[in-house]
């Protein structure tokens, strides 16, 4: 992807385990956002972290941002079957529109 | 739930037909976007608008066109559909405001199949 890379491309875990997804990007950003997409549906915003923040929490979500490495990670703790979805990072450079990473497909086995 | 709506949700149409994908939002957002997404793949920006009578092409070349006559409405038109246009089309909007740290709201998408 020319916009952002996510790793891994796919992740399969058992219910109750933690899921970690990583995002690397290429340009300076104002903020980085994470979105969730259920199969065949639109995207839903999960969390936003500003460029001057290093870590942010929201419920079972924890996001980190390292602007020196141009990378971010999303941790979902105590995963549930309902967390099964694709997760995308999105970079806000202040230009035009958000640019999206390649996505991580998460499968949580009950 | 976001107040942004796309119709139709699914569309199967023959080659050469003209189609319009509808997108409406009731949040008063100035910025609106169209993304194209193949199944399981990343999103590609094809059109965006900063307000009424403002439209620009995105990063991915597209044969589609858009219009923005009203703030709440951002339709996408394909004059002559082809099988290569088969994809999912996602509409989104975003608040302009005074700050830059805002989220995007997405519609449910239109899955287009051209046969």
JSON list of N, CA and C in Angstrom, two decimals, chain B residues 40-85:
[
{"chain": "B", "resi": 40, "resn": "UNK", "atom": "N", "xyz": [-12.20, -6.89, 1.27]},
{"chain": "B", "resi": 40, "resn": "UNK", "atom": "CA", "xyz": [-11.05, -7.20, 2.10]},
{"chain": "B", "resi": 40, "resn": "UNK", "atom": "C", "xyz": [-9.83, -6.35, 1.85]},
{"chain": "B", "resi": 41, "resn": "UNK", "atom": "N", "xyz": [-9.98, -5.32, 1.06]},
{"chain": "B", "resi": 41, "resn": "UNK", "atom": "CA", "xyz": [-8.82, -4.51, 0.68]},
{"chain": "B", "resi": 41, "resn": "UNK", "atom": "C", "xyz": [-8.92, -3.10, 1.29]},
{"chain": "B", "resi": 42, "resn": "UNK", "atom": "N", "xyz": [-7.89, -2.30, 1.02]},
{"chain": "B", "resi": 42, "resn": "UNK", "atom": "CA", "xyz": [-7.89, -0.96, 1.59]},
{"chain": "B", "resi": 42, "resn": "UNK", "atom": "C", "xyz": [-8.84, -0.04, 0.84]},
{"chain": "B", "resi": 43, "resn": "UNK", "atom": "N", "xyz": [-9.10, 1.12, 1.43]},
{"chain": "B", "resi": 43, "resn": "UNK", "atom": "CA", "xyz": [-9.98, 2.10, 0.82]},
{"chain": "B", "resi": 43, "resn": "UNK", "atom": "C", "xyz": [-9.17, 3.06, -0.06]},
{"chain": "B", "resi": 44, "resn": "UNK", "atom": "N", "xyz": [-9.73, 3.41, -1.20]},
{"chain": "B", "resi": 44, "resn": "UNK", "atom": "CA", "xyz": [-9.08, 4.37, -2.09]},
{"chain": "B", "resi": 44, "resn": "UNK", "atom": "C", "xyz": [-10.01, 5.55, -2.31]},
{"chain": "B", "resi": 45, "resn": "UNK", "atom": "N", "xyz": [-9.50, 6.75, -2.08]},
{"chain": "B", "resi": 45, "resn": "UNK", "atom": "CA", "xyz": [-10.29, 7.97, -2.27]},
{"chain": "B", "resi": 45, "resn": "UNK", "atom": "C", "xyz": [-10.48, 8.22, -3.76]},
{"chain": "B", "resi": 46, "resn": "UNK", "atom": "N", "xyz": [-11.74, 8.36, -4.20]},
{"chain": "B", "resi": 46, "resn": "UNK", "atom": "CA", "xyz": [-11.99, 8.66, -5.61]},
{"chain": "B", "resi": 46, "resn": "UNK", "atom": "C", "xyz": [-12.55, 10.06, -5.83]},
{"chain": "B", "resi": 47, "resn": "UNK", "atom": "N", "xyz": [-13.27, 10.60, -4.86]},
{"chain": "B", "resi": 47, "resn": "UNK", "atom": "CA", "xyz": [-13.79, 11.97, -4.97]},
{"chain": "B", "resi": 47, "resn": "UNK", "atom": "C", "xyz": [-13.91, 12.59, -3.58]},
{"chain": "B", "resi": 48, "resn": "UNK", "atom": "N", "xyz": [-13.79, 13.91, -3.53]},
{"chain": "B", "resi": 48, "resn": "UNK", "atom": "CA", "xyz": [-14.07, 14.60, -2.27]},
{"chain": "B", "resi": 48, "resn": "UNK", "atom": "C", "xyz": [-14.62, 15.99, -2.54]},
{"chain": "B", "resi": 49, "resn": "UNK", "atom": "N", "xyz": [-15.25, 16.53, -1.52]},
{"chain": "B", "resi": 49, "resn": "UNK", "atom": "CA", "xyz": [-15.89, 17.84, -1.64]},
{"chain": "B", "resi": 49, "resn": "UNK", "atom": "C", "xyz": [-15.71, 18.59, -0.33]},
{"chain": "B", "resi": 50, "resn": "UNK", "atom": "N", "xyz": [-15.39, 19.87, -0.42]},
{"chain": "B", "resi": 50, "resn": "UNK", "atom": "CA", "xyz": [-15.24, 20.70, 0.77]},
{"chain": "B", "resi": 50, "resn": "UNK", "atom": "C", "xyz": [-16.50, 21.51, 1.06]},
{"chain": "B", "resi": 51, "resn": "UNK", "atom": "N", "xyz": [-17.46, 21.44, 0.14]},
{"chain": "B", "resi": 51, "resn": "UNK", "atom": "CA", "xyz": [-18.70, 22.18, 0.35]},
{"chain": "B", "resi": 51, "resn": "UNK", "atom": "C", "xyz": [-19.47, 22.28, -0.95]},
{"chain": "B", "resi": 52, "resn": "UNK", "atom": "N", "xyz": [-20.56, 23.02, -0.90]},
{"chain": "B", "resi": 52, "resn": "UNK", "atom": "CA", "xyz": [-21.42, 23.16, -2.07]},
{"chain": "B", "resi": 52, "resn": "UNK", "atom": "C", "xyz": [-20.60, 23.71, -3.25]},
{"chain": "B", "resi": 53, "resn": "UNK", "atom": "N", "xyz": [-20.82, 23.08, -4.41]},
{"chain": "B", "resi": 53, "resn": "UNK", "atom": "CA", "xyz": [-20.16, 23.44, -5.68]},
{"chain": "B", "resi": 53, "resn": "UNK", "atom": "C", "xyz": [-18.65, 23.22, -5.66]},
{"chain": "B", "resi": 54, "resn": "UNK", "atom": "N", "xyz": [-18.16, 22.47, -4.69]},
{"chain": "B", "resi": 54, "resn": "UNK", "atom": "CA", "xyz": [-16.74, 22.12, -4.61]},
{"chain": "B", "resi": 54, "resn": "UNK", "atom": "C", "xyz": [-16.58, 20.62, -4.74]},
{"chain": "B", "resi": 55, "resn": "UNK", "atom": "N", "xyz": [-15.94, 20.15, -5.82]},
{"chain": "B", "resi": 55, "resn": "UNK", "atom": "CA", "xyz": [-15.64, 18.72, -5.97]},
{"chain": "B", "resi": 55, "resn": "UNK", "atom": "C", "xyz": [-14.26, 18.57, -6.57]},
{"chain": "B", "resi": 56, "resn": "UNK", "atom": "N", "xyz": [-13.56, 17.54, -6.11]},
{"chain": "B", "resi": 56, "resn": "UNK", "atom": "CA", "xyz": [-12.20, 17.26, -6.61]},
{"chain": "B", "resi": 56, "resn": "UNK", "atom": "C", "xyz": [-12.04, 15.76, -6.78]},
{"chain": "B", "resi": 57, "resn": "UNK", "atom": "N", "xyz": [-11.19, 15.36, -7.69]},
{"chain": "B", "resi": 57, "resn": "UNK", "atom": "CA", "xyz": [-10.87, 13.94, -7.85]},
{"chain": "B", "resi": 57, "resn": "UNK", "atom": "C", "xyz": [-9.87, 13.52, -6.79]},
{"chain": "B", "resi": 58, "resn": "UNK", "atom": "N", "xyz": [-9.97, 12.26, -6.41]},
{"chain": "B", "resi": 58, "resn": "UNK", "atom": "CA", "xyz": [-9.11, 11.73, -5.38]},
{"chain": "B", "resi": 58, "resn": "UNK", "atom": "C", "xyz": [-7.86, 11.08, -5.93]},
{"chain": "B", "resi": 59, "resn": "UNK", "atom": "N", "xyz": [-7.31, 10.17, -5.14]},
{"chain": "B", "resi": 59, "resn": "UNK", "atom": "CA", "xyz": [-6.03, 9.54, -5.49]},
{"chain": "B", "resi": 59, "resn": "UNK", "atom": "C", "xyz": [-6.18, 8.46, -6.56]},
{"chain": "B", "resi": 60, "resn": "UNK", "atom": "N", "xyz": [-7.32, 7.78, -6.53]},
{"chain": "B", "resi": 60, "resn": "UNK", "atom": "CA", "xyz": [-7.55, 6.69, -7.48]},
{"chain": "B", "resi": 60, "resn": "UNK", "atom": "C", "xyz": [-8.37, 7.22, -8.65]},
{"chain": "B", "resi": 61, "resn": "UNK", "atom": "N", "xyz": [-7.84, 7.04, -9.84]},
{"chain": "B", "resi": 61, "resn": "UNK", "atom": "CA", "xyz": [-8.56, 7.49, -11.02]},
{"chain": "B", "resi": 61, "resn": "UNK", "atom": "C", "xyz": [-9.88, 6.74, -11.15]},
{"chain": "B", "resi": 62, "resn": "UNK", "atom": "N", "xyz": [-10.93, 7.48, -11.42]},
{"chain": "B", "resi": 62, "resn": "UNK", "atom": "CA", "xyz": [-12.24, 6.87, -11.53]},
{"chain": "B", "resi": 62, "resn": "UNK", "atom": "C", "xyz": [-13.00, 7.51, -12.69]},
{"chain": "B", "resi": 63, "resn": "UNK", "atom": "N", "xyz": [-13.78, 6.71, -13.40]},
{"chain": "B", "resi": 63, "resn": "UNK", "atom": "CA", "xyz": [-14.61, 7.23, -14.48]},
{"chain": "B", "resi": 63, "resn": "UNK", "atom": "C", "xyz": [-15.91, 7.81, -13.96]},
{"chain": "B", "resi": 64, "resn": "UNK", "atom": "N", "xyz": [-16.13, 7.75, -12.68]},
{"chain": "B", "resi": 64, "resn": "UNK", "atom": "CA", "xyz": [-17.35, 8.29, -12.10]},
{"chain": "B", "resi": 64, "resn": "UNK", "atom": "C", "xyz": [-17.24, 9.80, -11.95]},
{"chain": "B", "resi": 65, "resn": "UNK", "atom": "N", "xyz": [-18.39, 10.43, -11.79]},
{"chain": "B", "resi": 65, "resn": "UNK", "atom": "CA", "xyz": [-18.45, 11.88, -11.53]},
{"chain": "B", "resi": 65, "resn": "UNK", "atom": "C", "xyz": [-19.31, 12.12, -10.31]},
{"chain": "B", "resi": 66, "resn": "UNK", "atom": "N", "xyz": [-19.14, 13.26, -9.68]},
{"chain": "B", "resi": 66, "resn": "UNK", "atom": "CA", "xyz": [-19.92, 13.61, -8.50]},
{"chain": "B", "resi": 66, "resn": "UNK", "atom": "C", "xyz": [-20.43, 15.03, -8.64]},
{"chain": "B", "resi": 67, "resn": "UNK", "atom": "N", "xyz": [-21.40, 15.36, -7.82]},
{"chain": "B", "resi": 67, "resn": "UNK", "atom": "CA", "xyz": [-21.92, 16.72, -7.75]},
{"chain": "B", "resi": 67, "resn": "UNK", "atom": "C", "xyz": [-22.22, 17.06, -6.30]},
{"chain": "B", "resi": 68, "resn": "UNK", "atom": "N", "xyz": [-22.22, 18.35, -5.99]},
{"chain": "B", "resi": 68, "resn": "UNK", "atom": "CA", "xyz": [-22.53, 18.80, -4.62]},
{"chain": "B", "resi": 68, "resn": "UNK", "atom": "C", "xyz": [-23.33, 20.09, -4.73]},
{"chain": "B", "resi": 69, "resn": "UNK", "atom": "N", "xyz": [-24.60, 19.91, -4.95]},
{"chain": "B", "resi": 69, "resn": "UNK", "atom": "CA", "xyz": [-25.51, 21.05, -5.12]},
{"chain": "B", "resi": 69, "resn": "UNK", "atom": "C", "xyz": [-26.08, 21.48, -3.77]},
{"chain": "B", "resi": 70, "resn": "UNK", "atom": "N", "xyz": [-26.20, 20.50, -2.88]},
{"chain": "B", "resi": 70, "resn": "UNK", "atom": "CA", "xyz": [-26.69, 20.78, -1.52]},
{"chain": "B", "resi": 70, "resn": "UNK", "atom": "C", "xyz": [-25.70, 20.21, -0.53]},
{"chain": "B", "resi": 71, "resn": "UNK", "atom": "N", "xyz": [-25.58, 20.83, 0.61]},
{"chain": "B", "resi": 71, "resn": "UNK", "atom": "CA", "xyz": [-24.62, 20.38, 1.64]},
{"chain": "B", "resi": 71, "resn": "UNK", "atom": "C", "xyz": [-24.83, 18.93, 2.00]},
{"chain": "B", "resi": 72, "resn": "UNK", "atom": "N", "xyz": [-26.09, 18.51, 2.11]},
{"chain": "B", "resi": 72, "resn": "UNK", "atom": "CA", "xyz": [-26.37, 17.19, 2.64]},
{"chain": "B", "resi": 72, "resn": "UNK", "atom": "C", "xyz": [-26.29, 16.07, 1.61]},
{"chain": "B", "resi": 73, "resn": "UNK", "atom": "N", "xyz": [-26.12, 16.41, 0.32]},
{"chain": "B", "resi": 73, "resn": "UNK", "atom": "CA", "xyz": [-26.28, 15.41, -0.72]},
{"chain": "B", "resi": 73, "resn": "UNK", "atom": "C", "xyz": [-25.03, 15.35, -1.61]},
{"chain": "B", "resi": 74, "resn": "UNK", "atom": "N", "xyz": [-24.50, 14.14, -1.85]},
{"chain": "B", "resi": 74, "resn": "UNK", "atom": "CA", "xyz": [-23.25, 13.99, -2.60]},
{"chain": "B", "resi": 74, "resn": "UNK", "atom": "C", "xyz": [-23.36, 12.73, -3.48]},
{"chain": "B", "resi": 75, "resn": "UNK", "atom": "N", "xyz": [-24.12, 12.79, -4.55]},
{"chain": "B", "resi": 75, "resn": "UNK", "atom": "CA", "xyz": [-24.32, 11.61, -5.39]},
{"chain": "B", "resi": 75, "resn": "UNK", "atom": "C", "xyz": [-23.14, 11.33, -6.32]},
{"chain": "B", "resi": 76, "resn": "UNK", "atom": "N", "xyz": [-22.96, 10.06, -6.63]},
{"chain": "B", "resi": 76, "resn": "UNK", "atom": "CA", "xyz": [-21.91, 9.61, -7.55]},
{"chain": "B", "resi": 76, "resn": "UNK", "atom": "C", "xyz": [-22.57, 8.96, -8.76]},
{"chain": "B", "resi": 77, "resn": "UNK", "atom": "N", "xyz": [-22.12, 9.32, -9.94]},
{"chain": "B", "resi": 77, "resn": "UNK", "atom": "CA", "xyz": [-22.73, 8.83, -11.18]},
{"chain": "B", "resi": 77, "resn": "UNK", "atom": "C", "xyz": [-21.71, 8.14, -12.07]},
{"chain": "B", "resi": 78, "resn": "UNK", "atom": "N", "xyz": [-22.11, 7.00, -12.61]},
{"chain": "B", "resi": 78, "resn": "UNK", "atom": "CA", "xyz": [-21.36, 6.32, -13.67]},
{"chain": "B", "resi": 78, "resn": "UNK", "atom": "C", "xyz": [-22.21, 6.38, -14.93]},
{"chain": "B", "resi": 79, "resn": "UNK", "atom": "N", "xyz": [-21.70, 7.03, -15.96]},
{"chain": "B", "resi": 79, "resn": "UNK", "atom": "CA", "xyz": [-22.49, 7.20, -17.19]},
{"chain": "B", "resi": 79, "resn": "UNK", "atom": "C", "xyz": [-22.68, 5.88, -17.93]},
{"chain": "B", "resi": 80, "resn": "UNK", "atom": "N", "xyz": [-21.67, 5.03, -17.90]},
{"chain": "B", "resi": 80, "resn": "UNK", "atom": "CA", "xyz": [-21.74, 3.76, -18.63]},
{"chain": "B", "resi": 80, "resn": "UNK", "atom": "C", "xyz": [-20.99, 2.70, -17.83]},
{"chain": "B", "resi": 81, "resn": "UNK", "atom": "N", "xyz": [-21.75, 1.93, -17.07]},
{"chain": "B", "resi": 81, "resn": "UNK", "atom": "CA", "xyz": [-21.12, 0.97, -16.16]},
{"chain": "B", "resi": 81, "resn": "UNK", "atom": "C", "xyz": [-20.42, -0.15, -16.93]},
{"chain": "B", "resi": 82, "resn": "UNK", "atom": "N", "xyz": [-19.28, -0.59, -16.38]},
{"chain": "B", "resi": 82, "resn": "UNK", "atom": "CA", "xyz": [-18.53, -1.72, -16.94]},
{"chain": "B", "resi": 82, "resn": "UNK", "atom": "C", "xyz": [-18.20, -2.70, -15.83]},
{"chain": "B", "resi": 83, "resn": "UNK", "atom": "N", "xyz": [-17.91, -3.96, -16.18]},
{"chain": "B", "resi": 83, "resn": "UNK", "atom": "CA", "xyz": [-17.56, -4.94, -15.15]},
{"chain": "B", "resi": 83, "resn": "UNK", "atom": "C", "xyz": [-16.40, -4.49, -14.26]},
{"chain": "B", "resi": 84, "resn": "UNK", "atom": "N", "xyz": [-15.48, -3.69, -14.79]},
{"chain": "B", "resi": 84, "resn": "UNK", "atom": "CA", "xyz": [-14.35, -3.21, -13.98]},
{"chain": "B", "resi": 84, "resn": "UNK", "atom": "C", "xyz": [-14.80, -2.25, -12.88]},
{"chain": "B", "resi": 85, "resn": "UNK", "atom": "N", "xyz": [-16.02, -1.76, -12.95]},
{"chain": "B", "resi": 85, "resn": "UNK", "atom": "CA", "xyz": [-16.56, -0.87, -11.91]},
{"chain": "B", "resi": 85, "resn": "UNK", "atom": "C", "xyz": [-17.13, -1.65, -10.72]}
]
